[in-house]
Every structure is written in C-alpha cells, then in structure tokens.
PDB file of C-alpha atoms in Angstrom:
ATOM      1  CA  UNK A   1      23.725   1.226 -25.681  1.00  0.00           C
ATOM      2  CA  UNK A   2      21.934   0.842 -22.393  1.00  0.00           C
ATOM      3  CA  UNK A   3      22.223   3.697 -19.928  1.00  0.00           C
ATOM      4  CA  UNK A   4      23.285   2.183 -16.622  1.00  0.00           C
ATOM      5  CA  UNK A   5      22.909   4.108 -13.397  1.00  0.00           C
ATOM      6  CA  UNK A   6      26.452   5.418 -13.620  1.00  0.00           C
ATOM      7  CA  UNK A   7      26.074   6.308 -17.293  1.00  0.00           C
ATOM      8  CA  UNK A   8      22.810   8.217 -17.217  1.00  0.00           C
ATOM      9  CA  UNK A   9      23.476  11.940 -17.497  1.00  0.00           C
ATOM     10  CA  UNK A  10      21.672  14.259 -15.146  1.00  0.00           C
ATOM     11  CA  UNK A  11      19.572  16.942 -16.771  1.00  0.00           C
ATOM     12  CA  UNK A  12      20.997  19.343 -14.216  1.00  0.00           C
ATOM     13  CA  UNK A  13      24.286  19.514 -16.115  1.00  0.00           C
ATOM     14  CA  UNK A  14      23.254  22.635 -17.982  1.00  0.00           C
ATOM     15  CA  UNK A  15      25.310  25.789 -18.201  1.00  0.00           C
ATOM     16  CA  UNK A  16      22.922  28.397 -16.867  1.00  0.00           C
ATOM     17  CA  UNK A  17      24.038  31.525 -15.065  1.00  0.00           C
ATOM     18  CA  UNK A  18      22.891  32.104 -11.506  1.00  0.00           C
ATOM     19  CA  UNK A  19      20.838  35.176 -12.339  1.00  0.00           C
ATOM     20  CA  UNK A  20      18.738  33.112 -14.743  1.00  0.00           C
ATOM     21  CA  UNK A  21      18.276  30.423 -12.143  1.00  0.00           C
ATOM     22  CA  UNK A  22      17.168  33.002  -9.595  1.00  0.00           C
ATOM     23  CA  UNK A  23      14.818  34.635 -12.076  1.00  0.00           C
ATOM     24  CA  UNK A  24      13.177  31.331 -12.952  1.00  0.00           C
ATOM     25  CA  UNK A  25      13.107  29.955  -9.426  1.00  0.00           C
ATOM     26  CA  UNK A  26      10.438  27.265  -9.381  1.00  0.00           C
ATOM     27  CA  UNK A  27       7.334  27.441  -7.245  1.00  0.00           C
ATOM     28  CA  UNK A  28       6.220  23.948  -6.429  1.00  0.00           C
ATOM     29  CA  UNK A  29       2.641  22.724  -6.937  1.00  0.00           C
ATOM     30  CA  UNK A  30       3.320  19.570  -4.940  1.00  0.00           C
ATOM     31  CA  UNK A  31       1.701  18.763  -1.598  1.00  0.00           C
ATOM     32  CA  UNK A  32       4.596  18.187   0.794  1.00  0.00           C
ATOM     33  CA  UNK A  33       4.694  17.687   4.508  1.00  0.00           C
ATOM     34  CA  UNK A  34       7.646  19.387   6.180  1.00  0.00           C
ATOM     35  CA  UNK A  35       9.058  18.020   9.401  1.00  0.00           C
ATOM     36  CA  UNK A  36      11.592  19.759  11.590  1.00  0.00           C
ATOM     37  CA  UNK A  37      14.302  17.450  12.916  1.00  0.00           C
ATOM     38  CA  UNK A  38      17.596  18.599  14.395  1.00  0.00           C
ATOM     39  CA  UNK A  39      17.016  22.053  12.888  1.00  0.00           C
ATOM     40  CA  UNK A  40      16.726  20.537   9.401  1.00  0.00           C
ATOM     41  CA  UNK A  41      13.679  20.523   7.156  1.00  0.00           C
ATOM     42  CA  UNK A  42      12.770  17.033   6.008  1.00  0.00           C
ATOM     43  CA  UNK A  43      10.419  16.866   3.040  1.00  0.00           C
ATOM     44  CA  UNK A  44       8.074  13.912   3.272  1.00  0.00           C
ATOM     45  CA  UNK A  45       6.973  13.111  -0.272  1.00  0.00           C
ATOM     46  CA  UNK A  46       4.167  10.577  -0.713  1.00  0.00           C
ATOM     47  CA  UNK A  47       5.772   8.839  -3.690  1.00  0.00           C
ATOM     48  CA  UNK A  48       8.522   8.838  -6.262  1.00  0.00           C
ATOM     49  CA  UNK A  49       6.990  10.161  -9.488  1.00  0.00           C
ATOM     50  CA  UNK A  50       8.483   9.107 -12.817  1.00  0.00           C
ATOM     51  CA  UNK A  51       7.238  10.426 -16.151  1.00  0.00           C
ATOM     52  CA  UNK A  52       7.945   7.902 -18.896  1.00  0.00           C
ATOM     53  CA  UNK A  53       7.379   7.151 -22.565  1.00  0.00           C
ATOM     54  CA  UNK A  54       8.193   4.369 -25.000  1.00  0.00           C
ATOM     55  CA  UNK A  55       8.544   3.922 -28.742  1.00  0.00           C
ATOM     56  CA  UNK A  56       7.542   0.604 -30.290  1.00  0.00           C
ATOM     57  CA  UNK A  57       7.505  -1.356 -33.533  1.00  0.00           C
ATOM     58  CA  UNK A  58       3.712  -1.066 -33.739  1.00  0.00           C
ATOM     59  CA  UNK A  59       0.444  -0.839 -31.832  1.00  0.00           C
ATOM     60  CA  UNK A  60      -0.122  -4.421 -30.598  1.00  0.00           C
ATOM     61  CA  UNK A  61       1.569  -5.147 -27.292  1.00  0.00           C
ATOM     62  CA  UNK A  62       1.009  -8.834 -27.952  1.00  0.00           C
ATOM     63  CA  UNK A  63       3.002  -8.886 -31.191  1.00  0.00           C
ATOM     64  CA  UNK A  64       5.168  -5.748 -31.237  1.00  0.00           C
ATOM     65  CA  UNK A  65       8.147  -4.724 -29.138  1.00  0.00           C
ATOM     66  CA  UNK A  66       9.533  -1.729 -27.282  1.00  0.00           C
ATOM     67  CA  UNK A  67      12.459  -0.095 -29.102  1.00  0.00           C
ATOM     68  CA  UNK A  68      13.044   2.965 -26.898  1.00  0.00           C
ATOM     69  CA  UNK A  69      12.443   3.719 -23.215  1.00  0.00           C
ATOM     70  CA  UNK A  70      12.808   7.092 -21.486  1.00  0.00           C
ATOM     71  CA  UNK A  71      11.903   8.483 -18.065  1.00  0.00           C
ATOM     72  CA  UNK A  72      12.400  11.501 -15.846  1.00  0.00           C
ATOM     73  CA  UNK A  73      12.262  11.582 -12.048  1.00  0.00           C
ATOM     74  CA  UNK A  74      10.309  14.701 -11.126  1.00  0.00           C
ATOM     75  CA  UNK A  75      12.198  15.120  -7.879  1.00  0.00           C
ATOM     76  CA  UNK A  76      15.261  16.014  -9.946  1.00  0.00           C
ATOM     77  CA  UNK A  77      18.740  15.588  -8.570  1.00  0.00           C
ATOM     78  CA  UNK A  78      21.583  13.449  -9.861  1.00  0.00           C
ATOM     79  CA  UNK A  79      20.862  11.082 -12.744  1.00  0.00           C
ATOM     80  CA  UNK A  80      17.217  12.120 -12.877  1.00  0.00           C
ATOM     81  CA  UNK A  81      16.772  10.996 -16.484  1.00  0.00           C
ATOM     82  CA  UNK A  82      17.117   7.559 -18.042  1.00  0.00           C
ATOM     83  CA  UNK A  83      16.861   6.696 -21.716  1.00  0.00           C
ATOM     84  CA  UNK A  84      17.962   3.879 -23.968  1.00  0.00           C
ATOM     85  CA  UNK A  85      17.232   2.189 -27.255  1.00  0.00           C
ATOM     86  CA  UNK A  86      16.024  -1.404 -26.950  1.00  0.00           C
ATOM     87  CA  UNK A  87      16.826  -4.290 -29.295  1.00  0.00           C
ATOM     88  CA  UNK A  88      13.440  -5.739 -30.383  1.00  0.00           C
ATOM     89  CA  UNK A  89      15.042  -8.742 -32.156  1.00  0.00           C
ATOM     90  CA  UNK A  90      12.810  -8.016 -35.136  1.00  0.00           C
ATOM     91  CA  UNK A  91      12.549  -5.511 -37.972  1.00  0.00           C
ATOM     92  CA  UNK A  92      11.213  -2.022 -37.329  1.00  0.00           C
ATOM     93  CA  UNK A  93       8.493  -1.380 -39.945  1.00  0.00           C
ATOM     94  CA  UNK A  94       7.385   2.065 -38.717  1.00  0.00           C
ATOM     95  CA  UNK A  95      10.575   4.132 -38.869  1.00  0.00           C
ATOM     96  CA  UNK A  96       8.553   6.947 -40.437  1.00  0.00           C
ATOM     97  CA  UNK A  97       6.722   7.401 -37.117  1.00  0.00           C
ATOM     98  CA  UNK A  98       9.673   7.862 -34.740  1.00  0.00           C
ATOM     99  CA  UNK A  99      12.800   7.876 -36.884  1.00  0.00           C
ATOM    100  CA  UNK A 100      14.207   4.710 -35.286  1.00  0.00           C
ATOM    101  CA  UNK A 101      15.428   2.217 -37.873  1.00  0.00           C
ATOM    102  CA  UNK A 102      16.137  -1.496 -37.677  1.00  0.00           C
ATOM    103  CA  UNK A 103      19.844  -0.701 -38.067  1.00  0.00           C
ATOM    104  CA  UNK A 104      19.780   1.536 -34.981  1.00  0.00           C
ATOM    105  CA  UNK A 105      18.362  -1.114 -32.654  1.00  0.00           C
ATOM    106  CA  UNK A 106      19.184  -4.553 -34.051  1.00  0.00           C
ATOM    107  CA  UNK A 107      22.773  -4.377 -32.884  1.00  0.00           C
ATOM    108  CA  UNK A 108      24.763  -6.331 -30.289  1.00  0.00           C
ATOM    109  CA  UNK A 109      25.529  -3.149 -28.330  1.00  0.00           C
ATOM    110  CA  UNK A 110      21.816  -2.315 -27.879  1.00  0.00           C
ATOM    111  CA  UNK A 111      20.235  -4.218 -24.952  1.00  0.00           C
ATOM    112  CA  UNK A 112      17.299  -6.520 -25.324  1.00  0.00           C
ATOM    113  CA  UNK A 113      14.521  -5.901 -22.822  1.00  0.00           C
ATOM    114  CA  UNK A 114      15.511  -8.931 -20.751  1.00  0.00           C
ATOM    115  CA  UNK A 115      18.897  -7.264 -20.300  1.00  0.00           C
ATOM    116  CA  UNK A 116      17.360  -3.863 -19.682  1.00  0.00           C
ATOM    117  CA  UNK A 117      14.783  -4.970 -17.086  1.00  0.00           C
ATOM    118  CA  UNK A 118      17.197  -5.563 -14.145  1.00  0.00           C
ATOM    119  CA  UNK A 119      19.033  -2.304 -14.891  1.00  0.00           C
ATOM    120  CA  UNK A 120      15.724  -0.410 -15.004  1.00  0.00           C
ATOM    121  CA  UNK A 121      14.588  -1.958 -11.714  1.00  0.00           C
ATOM    122  CA  UNK A 122      17.928  -1.080 -10.106  1.00  0.00           C
ATOM    123  CA  UNK A 123      17.703   2.491 -11.379  1.00  0.00           C
ATOM    124  CA  UNK A 124      14.171   2.929 -10.007  1.00  0.00           C
ATOM    125  CA  UNK A 125      15.111   1.462  -6.645  1.00  0.00           C
ATOM    126  CA  UNK A 126      18.022   3.899  -6.388  1.00  0.00           C
ATOM    127  CA  UNK A 127      15.497   6.760  -6.702  1.00  0.00           C
ATOM    128  CA  UNK A 128      12.675   5.239  -4.673  1.00  0.00           C
ATOM    129  CA  UNK A 129      11.987   6.523  -1.173  1.00  0.00           C
ATOM    130  CA  UNK A 130      11.892   3.826   1.486  1.00  0.00           C
ATOM    131  CA  UNK A 131       8.408   2.526   2.080  1.00  0.00           C
ATOM    132  CA  UNK A 132       6.870   4.750  -0.618  1.00  0.00           C
ATOM    133  CA  UNK A 133       5.417   3.633  -3.977  1.00  0.00           C
ATOM    134  CA  UNK A 134       6.650   4.594  -7.417  1.00  0.00           C
ATOM    135  CA  UNK A 135       4.123   6.429  -9.591  1.00  0.00           C
ATOM    136  CA  UNK A 136       4.730   5.989 -13.331  1.00  0.00           C
ATOM    137  CA  UNK A 137       3.020   8.734 -15.352  1.00  0.00           C
ATOM    138  CA  UNK A 138       2.359   8.466 -19.082  1.00  0.00           C
ATOM    139  CA  UNK A 139      -0.134   9.759 -21.624  1.00  0.00           C
ATOM    140  CA  UNK A 140      -2.574   7.117 -22.877  1.00  0.00           C
ATOM    141  CA  UNK A 141      -0.571   4.747 -20.707  1.00  0.00           C
ATOM    142  CA  UNK A 142      -3.451   2.525 -19.693  1.00  0.00           C
ATOM    143  CA  UNK A 143      -4.102   1.448 -23.301  1.00  0.00           C
ATOM    144  CA  UNK A 144      -0.609   1.680 -24.735  1.00  0.00           C
ATOM    145  CA  UNK A 145       2.560   2.176 -22.657  1.00  0.00           C
ATOM    146  CA  UNK A 146       1.677   0.103 -19.600  1.00  0.00           C
ATOM    147  CA  UNK A 147       0.441  -3.001 -21.501  1.00  0.00           C
ATOM    148  CA  UNK A 148       3.685  -2.929 -23.510  1.00  0.00           C
ATOM    149  CA  UNK A 149       5.791  -2.750 -20.341  1.00  0.00           C
ATOM    150  CA  UNK A 150       3.819  -5.561 -18.719  1.00  0.00           C
ATOM    151  CA  UNK A 151       4.189  -7.776 -21.782  1.00  0.00           C
ATOM    152  CA  UNK A 152       7.923  -7.160 -21.996  1.00  0.00           C
ATOM    153  CA  UNK A 153       8.294  -8.145 -18.335  1.00  0.00           C
ATOM    154  CA  UNK A 154       6.259 -11.289 -18.997  1.00  0.00           C
ATOM    155  CA  UNK A 155       8.538 -12.237 -21.882  1.00  0.00           C
ATOM    156  CA  UNK A 156      11.410 -12.077 -19.397  1.00  0.00           C
ATOM    157  CA  UNK A 157       9.442 -14.249 -16.942  1.00  0.00           C
ATOM    158  CA  UNK A 158       9.403 -11.272 -14.589  1.00  0.00           C
ATOM    159  CA  UNK A 159       6.591  -9.454 -12.811  1.00  0.00           C
ATOM    160  CA  UNK A 160       6.159  -5.716 -12.630  1.00  0.00           C
ATOM    161  CA  UNK A 161       7.102  -4.766  -9.029  1.00  0.00           C
ATOM    162  CA  UNK A 162       4.052  -4.619  -6.775  1.00  0.00           C
ATOM    163  CA  UNK A 163       4.880  -1.105  -5.540  1.00  0.00           C
ATOM    164  CA  UNK A 164       4.862   0.318  -9.075  1.00  0.00           C
ATOM    165  CA  UNK A 165       1.622   2.230  -9.714  1.00  0.00           C
ATOM    166  CA  UNK A 166       0.590   3.890 -12.965  1.00  0.00           C
ATOM    167  CA  UNK A 167      -1.231   7.122 -13.771  1.00  0.00           C
ATOM    168  CA  UNK A 168      -2.650   7.920 -17.197  1.00  0.00           C
ATOM    169  CA  UNK A 169      -2.882  11.636 -18.009  1.00  0.00           C
ATOM    170  CA  UNK A 170      -5.428  11.053 -20.791  1.00  0.00           C
ATOM    171  CA  UNK A 171      -8.388  11.220 -18.356  1.00  0.00           C
ATOM    172  CA  UNK A 172      -7.007  14.524 -17.092  1.00  0.00           C
ATOM    173  CA  UNK A 173      -7.003  15.850 -20.650  1.00  0.00           C
ATOM    174  CA  UNK A 174     -10.634  14.734 -21.053  1.00  0.00           C
ATOM    175  CA  UNK A 175     -11.493  16.478 -17.791  1.00  0.00           C
ATOM    176  CA  UNK A 176      -9.814  19.658 -19.017  1.00  0.00           C
ATOM    177  CA  UNK A 177     -11.857  19.609 -22.230  1.00  0.00           C
ATOM    178  CA  UNK A 178     -15.011  18.988 -20.239  1.00  0.00           C
ATOM    179  CA  UNK A 179     -14.253  22.050 -18.128  1.00  0.00           C
ATOM    180  CA  UNK A 180     -14.092  24.182 -21.316  1.00  0.00           C
ATOM    181  CA  UNK A 181     -10.428  23.462 -21.996  1.00  0.00           C
ATOM    182  CA  UNK A 182      -9.146  26.980 -21.496  1.00  0.00           C
ATOM    183  CA  UNK A 183      -6.276  27.897 -19.227  1.00  0.00           C
ATOM    184  CA  UNK A 184      -3.638  30.528 -18.771  1.00  0.00           C
ATOM    185  CA  UNK A 185      -0.419  30.751 -16.832  1.00  0.00           C
ATOM    186  CA  UNK A 186      -1.080  29.158 -13.476  1.00  0.00           C
ATOM    187  CA  UNK A 187       1.179  31.538 -11.603  1.00  0.00           C
ATOM    188  CA  UNK A 188       3.238  34.434 -12.858  1.00  0.00           C
ATOM    189  CA  UNK A 189       4.911  36.737 -10.371  1.00  0.00           C
ATOM    190  CA  UNK A 190       6.688  40.036 -10.971  1.00  0.00           C
ATOM    191  CA  UNK A 191       9.908  38.015 -10.715  1.00  0.00           C
ATOM    192  CA  UNK A 192       8.800  35.983 -13.746  1.00  0.00           C
ATOM    193  CA  UNK A 193       8.487  32.779 -11.766  1.00  0.00           C
ATOM    194  CA  UNK A 194       7.116  29.871 -13.742  1.00  0.00           C
ATOM    195  CA  UNK A 195       5.220  27.346 -11.689  1.00  0.00           C
ATOM    196  CA  UNK A 196       6.784  23.915 -12.088  1.00  0.00           C
ATOM    197  CA  UNK A 197       5.295  20.728 -10.721  1.00  0.00           C
ATOM    198  CA  UNK A 198       8.190  19.841  -8.408  1.00  0.00           C
ATOM    199  CA  UNK A 199      10.754  19.364 -11.174  1.00  0.00           C
ATOM    200  CA  UNK A 200      13.114  22.318 -10.974  1.00  0.00           C
ATOM    201  CA  UNK A 201      15.610  20.427 -13.083  1.00  0.00           C
ATOM    202  CA  UNK A 202      13.428  20.814 -16.163  1.00  0.00           C
ATOM    203  CA  UNK A 203      13.256  24.552 -15.695  1.00  0.00           C
ATOM    204  CA  UNK A 204      17.048  24.590 -15.741  1.00  0.00           C
ATOM    205  CA  UNK A 205      17.225  22.232 -18.695  1.00  0.00           C
ATOM    206  CA  UNK A 206      14.990  24.348 -20.922  1.00  0.00           C
ATOM    207  CA  UNK A 207      15.900  27.873 -19.896  1.00  0.00           C
ATOM    208  CA  UNK A 208      17.912  28.401 -23.063  1.00  0.00           C
ATOM    209  CA  UNK A 209      14.806  27.948 -25.217  1.00  0.00           C
ATOM    210  CA  UNK A 210      11.840  28.880 -23.005  1.00  0.00           C
ATOM    211  CA  UNK A 211      10.837  32.339 -21.886  1.00  0.00           C
ATOM    212  CA  UNK A 212       7.782  33.630 -20.081  1.00  0.00           C
ATOM    213  CA  UNK A 213       6.285  34.708 -23.398  1.00  0.00           C
ATOM    214  CA  UNK A 214       6.241  31.054 -24.493  1.00  0.00           C
ATOM    215  CA  UNK A 215       3.571  30.345 -21.871  1.00  0.00           C
ATOM    216  CA  UNK A 216       0.753  32.316 -23.400  1.00  0.00           C
ATOM    217  CA  UNK A 217      -2.951  32.043 -22.730  1.00  0.00           C
ATOM    218  CA  UNK A 218      -4.110  28.559 -23.656  1.00  0.00           C
ATOM    219  CA  UNK A 219      -6.576  28.217 -26.517  1.00  0.00           C
ATOM    220  CA  UNK A 220      -9.559  25.890 -26.362  1.00  0.00           C
ATOM    221  CA  UNK A 221      -8.428  22.290 -26.264  1.00  0.00           C
ATOM    222  CA  UNK A 222     -10.216  20.110 -28.810  1.00  0.00           C
ATOM    223  CA  UNK A 223      -8.057  16.963 -28.784  1.00  0.00           C
ATOM    224  CA  UNK A 224      -6.725  14.684 -26.078  1.00  0.00           C
ATOM    225  CA  UNK A 225      -3.356  13.938 -27.698  1.00  0.00           C
ATOM    226  CA  UNK A 226      -0.042  14.957 -26.128  1.00  0.00           C
ATOM    227  CA  UNK A 227       0.708  17.025 -29.224  1.00  0.00           C
ATOM    228  CA  UNK A 228      -2.574  18.910 -28.799  1.00  0.00           C
ATOM    229  CA  UNK A 229      -1.810  19.522 -25.123  1.00  0.00           C
ATOM    230  CA  UNK A 230       1.655  20.818 -25.980  1.00  0.00           C
ATOM    231  CA  UNK A 231       0.204  23.221 -28.541  1.00  0.00           C
ATOM    232  CA  UNK A 232      -2.613  24.190 -26.166  1.00  0.00           C
ATOM    233  CA  UNK A 233      -0.107  25.205 -23.502  1.00  0.00           C
ATOM    234  CA  UNK A 234       2.322  26.663 -26.070  1.00  0.00           C
ATOM    235  CA  UNK A 235       5.142  24.444 -24.817  1.00  0.00           C
ATOM    236  CA  UNK A 236       8.163  24.621 -27.138  1.00  0.00           C
ATOM    237  CA  UNK A 237       9.239  21.354 -28.789  1.00  0.00           C
ATOM    238  CA  UNK A 238      12.520  20.160 -27.303  1.00  0.00           C
ATOM    239  CA  UNK A 239      14.422  17.339 -28.986  1.00  0.00           C
ATOM    240  CA  UNK A 240      13.476  15.149 -31.960  1.00  0.00           C
ATOM    241  CA  UNK A 241       9.729  14.894 -32.497  1.00  0.00           C
ATOM    242  CA  UNK A 242       8.093  11.555 -31.662  1.00  0.00           C
ATOM    243  CA  UNK A 243      11.105  10.276 -29.709  1.00  0.00           C
ATOM    244  CA  UNK A 244      10.605   8.990 -26.176  1.00  0.00           C
ATOM    245  CA  UNK A 245      12.607  11.601 -24.261  1.00  0.00           C
ATOM    246  CA  UNK A 246      11.032  14.469 -26.185  1.00  0.00           C
ATOM    247  CA  UNK A 247       7.611  13.136 -25.183  1.00  0.00           C
ATOM    248  CA  UNK A 248       8.755  12.787 -21.575  1.00  0.00           C
ATOM    249  CA  UNK A 249       9.945  16.405 -21.499  1.00  0.00           C
ATOM    250  CA  UNK A 250       6.661  17.593 -22.967  1.00  0.00           C
ATOM    251  CA  UNK A 251       4.590  15.528 -20.560  1.00  0.00           C
ATOM    252  CA  UNK A 252       6.519  16.888 -17.567  1.00  0.00           C
ATOM    253  CA  UNK A 253       5.389  20.377 -18.511  1.00  0.00           C
ATOM    254  CA  UNK A 254       1.868  19.291 -19.441  1.00  0.00           C
ATOM    255  CA  UNK A 255       1.553  17.489 -16.115  1.00  0.00           C
ATOM    256  CA  UNK A 256       2.421  20.538 -14.046  1.00  0.00           C
ATOM    257  CA  UNK A 257       0.082  22.759 -16.064  1.00  0.00           C
ATOM    258  CA  UNK A 258      -2.889  20.430 -16.220  1.00  0.00           C
ATOM    259  CA  UNK A 259      -2.738  19.401 -12.551  1.00  0.00           C
ATOM    260  CA  UNK A 260      -2.573  23.032 -11.487  1.00  0.00           C
ATOM    261  CA  UNK A 261      -5.420  24.004 -13.843  1.00  0.00           C
ATOM    262  CA  UNK A 262      -7.586  21.170 -12.510  1.00  0.00           C
ATOM    263  CA  UNK A 263      -6.334  21.681  -8.933  1.00  0.00           C
ATOM    264  CA  UNK A 264      -5.221  18.059  -8.709  1.00  0.00           C
ATOM    265  CA  UNK A 265      -2.658  17.509  -5.953  1.00  0.00           C
ATOM    266  CA  UNK A 266      -0.364  14.522  -5.538  1.00  0.00           C
ATOM    267  CA  UNK A 267      -2.568  12.503  -3.161  1.00  0.00           C
ATOM    268  CA  UNK A 268      -5.481  12.925  -5.586  1.00  0.00           C
ATOM    269  CA  UNK A 269      -3.235  11.961  -8.480  1.00  0.00           C
ATOM    270  CA  UNK A 270      -2.238   8.836  -6.560  1.00  0.00           C
ATOM    271  CA  UNK A 271      -5.900   8.005  -6.012  1.00  0.00           C
ATOM    272  CA  UNK A 272      -6.242   7.762  -9.806  1.00  0.00           C
ATOM    273  CA  UNK A 273      -3.405   5.259 -10.054  1.00  0.00           C
ATOM    274  CA  UNK A 274      -3.827   1.649 -11.158  1.00  0.00           C
ATOM    275  CA  UNK A 275      -1.679  -1.449 -10.847  1.00  0.00           C
ATOM    276  CA  UNK A 276      -0.362  -3.712 -13.572  1.00  0.00           C
ATOM    277  CA  UNK A 277      -2.720  -6.407 -12.291  1.00  0.00           C
ATOM    278  CA  UNK A 278      -5.698  -4.138 -12.975  1.00  0.00           C
ATOM    279  CA  UNK A 279      -5.237  -4.404 -16.726  1.00  0.00           C
ATOM    280  CA  UNK A 280      -4.012  -7.968 -17.116  1.00  0.00           C
TER     281      UNK A 280
END
C-alpha cells in the first residue's frame, strides 16, 4: 500500500542506547551557513537533498513502468524515509532481478503512479525549505531513474515540479576512478566518529550492523556500478538486495564517502544538477 505522509515511518525509530549515539556522533561534511537570531542558531541549507531509487518492469522508460519507489531525506528528522510499491497495470517479467512479482503489485491496495504522484509531491513539499530547490540524487539517474519518473508524470498529464533538480552520482564514480579510485576513511577520530554527509539518522539506523572496522581502506575501484561502490567502500548490505530502499541506504553512504573523497561540497554538487527539461 502507498505510504502517505502520516504512514511513513521515520528511520529514527531505532532502539539505540545513548552511549552508542554519543560514540558515533556524526561529523557533517555539508557546507552550512549559521546565523545567530535571538540567541538561536539557524542553519541555512541551500537545498533539500533526497536520495532516491526505483525498481521497474524493464529498461525502457517508454514501454516499462515503475513498480517501487523509495527515498530518504538527508536532513533526517521525522518521516525522513518514503517507500511504496507501485501498481504498473501490467505483468512483471523480471522478478528475478528485484524479487517483486506481478502478484505483489497488481493489486487494488497498491497505488498506481497517478495515485502516488500527488502524495509524493505533498510529501516532498512537507520536507522542502521555503524558497529552496529539491535535489534528487540517484545513481545512473540521468539515463535510467529520472527518465522513468518523467515518463510516469507525463502519463498522469503532470509535469515534474520546476524546482526539482537532479544529480547523478555516476559521473562522481567516474571521477573517482580517474583519480586512481583509492580512498580510506575520510575522518576517524579517537572517539570513533564516522563522518556522515549530513544524515545522522542513517548512522542511528545502521549502528546495530556497522562498526568502525566495516569502513576499511578502499580498494581500487574498477567499475562504476552502485554495487562496486558499496564493495569499494566496504559498506555492509542492509535490507533485501536489489530493492529500492536498500539501494537508497547504500547510496546515502556512498554519497557521503565519495563527496568527501573528491572534496565536493553541496554548492558544487548543486552545480552538477540538471532539470527534467534537460533530458526531454
């Protein structure tokens, strides 16, 4: 069933003791401007950043359909994740790829994309900062995820909101390979602090399965795939393989590691963004 705003569970609802949280306190690699107003610190973020992934019935965005959609708001907070199956109104021929069968999605209680679209837009708006764009981050998004999303909106006679921008992490992976493709832990303090790219919630979510030893020295990266990046950074697999939310979780960690390794800050990341109209 569709996850409405009130139904989406926050990834912060994890039973983690306070000593663990203190030990793994996140150090942010996110350019922020702090303003002092009435003795309060106001963090001025340049954009809302959402990491997302989809599963589909095939490779052609013209003929195939989205069957799963997942995202994570890197700012964290309440209801910072969103995921749902999507009714494609057609058979699913590639269950072996993602484990999603026709029976799982071709049901009256699973939303079609035209029913999901307004809920998704409402969810994003509830997380969007006034006057700031939304940056959607995906891996190989320019050739795969984004064209699928655009086509699904077109089928609903809707347009992708003009303030939605997209960033593909595939060029970052190519840049990492070009720079020899080796990396280690970006920052490791005596207090065992793991650097997270402004998404403390994920550090809480994965504490039960991730330790400092999991983030070993990266080997030479020889492929651009998300799987290769996960193995390169020794990021543990969390959740079912090849499902949308598992890919989102992996990409959140890859994003913080690769941007720190390449010294790419948020404004520079935004400069790499493209609009839906750029690939129509």
